[in-house]
Amino acid sequence: MANRELVVGLIFLTKTTVGILGNFSLLYHYILLSFTDYRSRSTDFIHKHLTAANFLALLCKGVPQTMAALGWKHTFSHFGCKLLFFLHRVGRGVSIGSICILSVYQAITISPPNSWWAGLKVKAPKYIVPSIFLCWMLQMLVNIIFPLYVISASSDKNSTNEKNFGYCSSVRHERTTDSLYAVLLSFPDVLCLGLMLWASGTMVFILFRHKKRVQHIRRTVSAKSSPESRATKTILLLVSTFVYFYTLSSIFQVILALSDNPGWILVNVTAMTAACFPTISPFLLMSYNSKVPRLLFAWRGNIKSPHLMRNM
């Protein structure tokens, strides 16, 4: 095994392990909550499905990519390759959709009473569950044609009719067909990205305007410690992280899709960038909800504190 393949395999192994453990820890947190008197928030349902989608994307991309980098390149059958690619695409799409739904819901929640969408505040929680399930269904329908041309990696290195992705391959098409196909698959993601940026920008604007209105009340409180500043920084952190990794991943995905003979470096860099956000997002959510470590500590110590449960 070449040294570069060993290094790439270890990178994939580390990133996949950290990401799976992070997402599993967040799911474990919500499982523990179901055994307590905690009243779940509306956003908890979104977080659960976001974590499940990230877990699915990492499992179906990171694990086989790690195996391929470490030398197990011809492990999966045609059906296995089709299933892995389909589930990864669905998980990636639901992850994007969940972030979009979360951003829009938060924008509606913090909107002022005199805004035109203030009437949605009462109805918004009722739409979360159907929106998430609709997201799963749409991603399954959009990506149903994705695995049709995916096949297992050929042992014939001289094959000129296949794009080799390491552990699986795909049949080559004309450049026009690949371009139209890329546009079709990218449209839901671009739509979600636009809605997310609009909602996040709206939240930042609302919080900034609110801070200006009440700053005369907080003469003695620094701007850095104000709730508006902390909420704005959290929103900017989540959105900027998502947009950065999604944009980077999309650029490499487009280059890979339009490449007739993708090289070893391009295939692995594309896979690495695709795994970045699913790996980091559970830790961002845990830092956003600082009560997660406290709940785990209380559970392990067999402590059922009413004060803790009331403040979750």
mmCIF file of N, CA and C in Angstrom, residues 159-207:
data_model
loop_
_atom_site.group_PDB
_atom_site.id
_atom_site.type_symbol
_atom_site.label_atom_id
_atom_site.label_comp_id
_atom_site.label_asym_id
_atom_site.label_seq_id
_atom_site.Cartn_x
_atom_site.Cartn_y
_atom_site.Cartn_z
ATOM 1 N N SER A 159 -10.603 -0.075 -18.150
ATOM 2 C CA SER A 159 -11.966 0.228 -18.564
ATOM 3 C C SER A 159 -12.090 1.716 -18.887
ATOM 4 N N THR A 160 -12.591 2.027 -20.086
ATOM 5 C CA THR A 160 -12.705 3.427 -20.520
ATOM 6 C C THR A 160 -14.137 3.937 -20.445
ATOM 7 N N ASN A 161 -15.056 3.121 -20.014
ATOM 8 C CA ASN A 161 -16.462 3.528 -19.973
ATOM 9 C C ASN A 161 -16.953 3.744 -18.556
ATOM 10 N N GLU A 162 -16.025 3.855 -17.605
ATOM 11 C CA GLU A 162 -16.412 4.002 -16.209
ATOM 12 C C GLU A 162 -15.651 5.151 -15.538
ATOM 13 N N LYS A 163 -16.340 5.786 -14.603
ATOM 14 C CA LYS A 163 -15.697 6.732 -13.697
ATOM 15 C C LYS A 163 -15.453 6.001 -12.390
ATOM 16 N N ASN A 164 -14.225 5.888 -11.999
ATOM 17 C CA ASN A 164 -13.878 5.126 -10.805
ATOM 18 C C ASN A 164 -13.840 6.059 -9.607
ATOM 19 N N PHE A 165 -14.659 5.733 -8.565
ATOM 20 C CA PHE A 165 -14.692 6.524 -7.334
ATOM 21 C C PHE A 165 -13.989 5.815 -6.180
ATOM 22 N N GLY A 166 -13.224 4.802 -6.490
ATOM 23 C CA GLY A 166 -12.493 4.090 -5.456
ATOM 24 C C GLY A 166 -13.138 2.768 -5.118
ATOM 25 N N TYR A 167 -14.297 2.817 -4.474
ATOM 26 C CA TYR A 167 -14.998 1.593 -4.085
ATOM 27 C C TYR A 167 -16.154 1.270 -5.015
ATOM 28 N N CYS A 168 -16.589 2.238 -5.811
ATOM 29 C CA CYS A 168 -17.656 2.034 -6.796
ATOM 30 C C CYS A 168 -17.330 2.855 -8.041
ATOM 31 N N SER A 169 -18.079 2.602 -9.102
ATOM 32 C CA SER A 169 -17.880 3.324 -10.356
ATOM 33 C C SER A 169 -19.233 3.754 -10.900
ATOM 34 N N SER A 170 -19.192 4.595 -11.910
ATOM 35 C CA SER A 170 -20.413 4.987 -12.609
ATOM 36 C C SER A 170 -20.154 4.978 -14.103
ATOM 37 N N VAL A 171 -21.206 4.747 -14.851
ATOM 38 C CA VAL A 171 -21.095 4.714 -16.309
ATOM 39 C C VAL A 171 -21.004 6.141 -16.832
ATOM 40 N N ARG A 172 -20.087 6.376 -17.760
ATOM 41 C CA ARG A 172 -19.917 7.706 -18.334
ATOM 42 C C ARG A 172 -21.080 8.049 -19.270
ATOM 43 N N HIS A 173 -21.388 9.368 -19.302
ATOM 44 C CA HIS A 173 -22.408 9.871 -20.225
ATOM 45 C C HIS A 173 -21.828 11.034 -21.009
ATOM 46 N N GLU A 174 -22.625 11.563 -21.903
ATOM 47 C CA GLU A 174 -22.215 12.755 -22.632
ATOM 48 C C GLU A 174 -22.152 13.945 -21.681
ATOM 49 N N ARG A 175 -21.322 14.932 -22.027
ATOM 50 C CA ARG A 175 -21.157 16.100 -21.169
ATOM 51 C C ARG A 175 -22.482 16.845 -20.951
ATOM 52 N N THR A 176 -23.307 16.935 -21.974
ATOM 53 C CA THR A 176 -24.601 17.623 -21.845
ATOM 54 C C THR A 176 -25.508 16.888 -20.865
ATOM 55 N N THR A 177 -25.544 15.567 -20.959
ATOM 56 C CA THR A 177 -26.369 14.770 -20.051
ATOM 57 C C THR A 177 -25.919 14.935 -18.613
ATOM 58 N N ASP A 178 -24.609 14.905 -18.389
ATOM 59 C CA ASP A 178 -24.081 15.086 -17.038
ATOM 60 C C ASP A 178 -24.412 16.465 -16.494
ATOM 61 N N SER A 179 -24.354 17.498 -17.346
ATOM 62 C CA SER A 179 -24.643 18.865 -16.903
ATOM 63 C C SER A 179 -26.107 19.017 -16.501
ATOM 64 N N LEU A 180 -27.008 18.474 -17.329
ATOM 65 C CA LEU A 180 -28.435 18.556 -17.001
ATOM 66 C C LEU A 180 -28.751 17.775 -15.729
ATOM 67 N N TYR A 181 -28.101 16.654 -15.583
ATOM 68 C CA TYR A 181 -28.313 15.821 -14.414
ATOM 69 C C TYR A 181 -27.820 16.535 -13.151
ATOM 70 N N ALA A 182 -26.672 17.218 -13.256
ATOM 71 C CA ALA A 182 -26.127 17.955 -12.123
ATOM 72 C C ALA A 182 -27.052 19.107 -11.719
ATOM 73 N N VAL A 183 -27.636 19.780 -12.711
ATOM 74 C CA VAL A 183 -28.567 20.879 -12.427
ATOM 75 C C VAL A 183 -29.809 20.353 -11.718
ATOM 76 N N LEU A 184 -30.337 19.215 -12.181
ATOM 77 C CA LEU A 184 -31.526 18.623 -11.570
ATOM 78 C C LEU A 184 -31.283 18.266 -10.103
ATOM 79 N N LEU A 185 -30.144 17.660 -9.823
ATOM 80 C CA LEU A 185 -29.847 17.254 -8.453
ATOM 81 C C LEU A 185 -29.526 18.443 -7.556
ATOM 82 N N SER A 186 -28.990 19.514 -8.145
ATOM 83 C CA SER A 186 -28.566 20.662 -7.347
ATOM 84 C C SER A 186 -29.699 21.641 -7.063
ATOM 85 N N PHE A 187 -30.764 21.592 -7.846
ATOM 86 C CA PHE A 187 -31.839 22.583 -7.693
ATOM 87 C C PHE A 187 -32.435 22.607 -6.286
ATOM 88 N N PRO A 188 -32.827 21.458 -5.690
ATOM 89 C CA PRO A 188 -33.368 21.514 -4.319
ATOM 90 C C PRO A 188 -32.356 22.060 -3.314
ATOM 91 N N ASP A 189 -31.088 21.721 -3.493
ATOM 92 C CA ASP A 189 -30.064 22.208 -2.570
ATOM 93 C C ASP A 189 -29.882 23.717 -2.682
ATOM 94 N N VAL A 190 -29.866 24.218 -3.911
ATOM 95 C CA VAL A 190 -29.710 25.662 -4.115
ATOM 96 C C VAL A 190 -30.915 26.410 -3.557
ATOM 97 N N LEU A 191 -32.112 25.858 -3.741
ATOM 98 C CA LEU A 191 -33.321 26.474 -3.202
ATOM 99 C C LEU A 191 -33.257 26.548 -1.677
ATOM 100 N N CYS A 192 -32.855 25.438 -1.048
ATOM 101 C CA CYS A 192 -32.728 25.422 0.416
ATOM 102 C C CYS A 192 -31.662 26.400 0.882
ATOM 103 N N LEU A 193 -30.572 26.474 0.150
ATOM 104 C CA LEU A 193 -29.498 27.388 0.521
ATOM 105 C C LEU A 193 -29.961 28.843 0.462
ATOM 106 N N GLY A 194 -30.719 29.183 -0.594
ATOM 107 C CA GLY A 194 -31.249 30.544 -0.696
ATOM 108 C C GLY A 194 -32.204 30.886 0.440
ATOM 109 N N LEU A 195 -33.120 29.953 0.754
ATOM 110 C CA LEU A 195 -34.049 30.184 1.862
ATOM 111 C C LEU A 195 -33.312 30.319 3.195
ATOM 112 N N MET A 196 -32.284 29.512 3.382
ATOM 113 C CA MET A 196 -31.535 29.544 4.627
ATOM 114 C C MET A 196 -30.790 30.873 4.789
ATOM 115 N N LEU A 197 -30.167 31.343 3.723
ATOM 116 C CA LEU A 197 -29.454 32.620 3.784
ATOM 117 C C LEU A 197 -30.409 33.777 4.022
ATOM 118 N N TRP A 198 -31.565 33.720 3.368
ATOM 119 C CA TRP A 198 -32.562 34.774 3.567
ATOM 120 C C TRP A 198 -33.073 34.780 5.002
ATOM 121 N N ALA A 199 -33.396 33.599 5.543
ATOM 122 C CA ALA A 199 -33.900 33.509 6.906
ATOM 123 C C ALA A 199 -32.836 33.924 7.920
ATOM 124 N N SER A 200 -31.613 33.503 7.702
ATOM 125 C CA SER A 200 -30.536 33.839 8.628
ATOM 126 C C SER A 200 -30.232 35.332 8.587
ATOM 127 N N GLY A 201 -30.233 35.916 7.381
ATOM 128 C CA GLY A 201 -30.047 37.361 7.278
ATOM 129 C C GLY A 201 -31.165 38.130 7.972
ATOM 130 N N THR A 202 -32.386 37.628 7.852
ATOM 131 C CA THR A 202 -33.518 38.254 8.531
ATOM 132 C C THR A 202 -33.354 38.196 10.038
ATOM 133 N N MET A 203 -32.894 37.056 10.553
ATOM 134 C CA MET A 203 -32.683 36.923 11.998
ATOM 135 C C MET A 203 -31.628 37.899 12.501
ATOM 136 N N VAL A 204 -30.536 38.005 11.779
ATOM 137 C CA VAL A 204 -29.471 38.922 12.190
ATOM 138 C C VAL A 204 -29.982 40.366 12.183
ATOM 139 N N PHE A 205 -30.765 40.725 11.166
ATOM 140 C CA PHE A 205 -31.318 42.080 11.086
ATOM 141 C C PHE A 205 -32.271 42.358 12.242
ATOM 142 N N ILE A 206 -33.146 41.380 12.555
ATOM 143 C CA ILE A 206 -34.102 41.560 13.658
ATOM 144 C C ILE A 206 -33.373 41.702 14.980
ATOM 145 N N LEU A 207 -32.382 40.864 15.220
ATOM 146 C CA LEU A 207 -31.631 40.929 16.472
ATOM 147 C C LEU A 207 -30.846 42.231 16.586
#
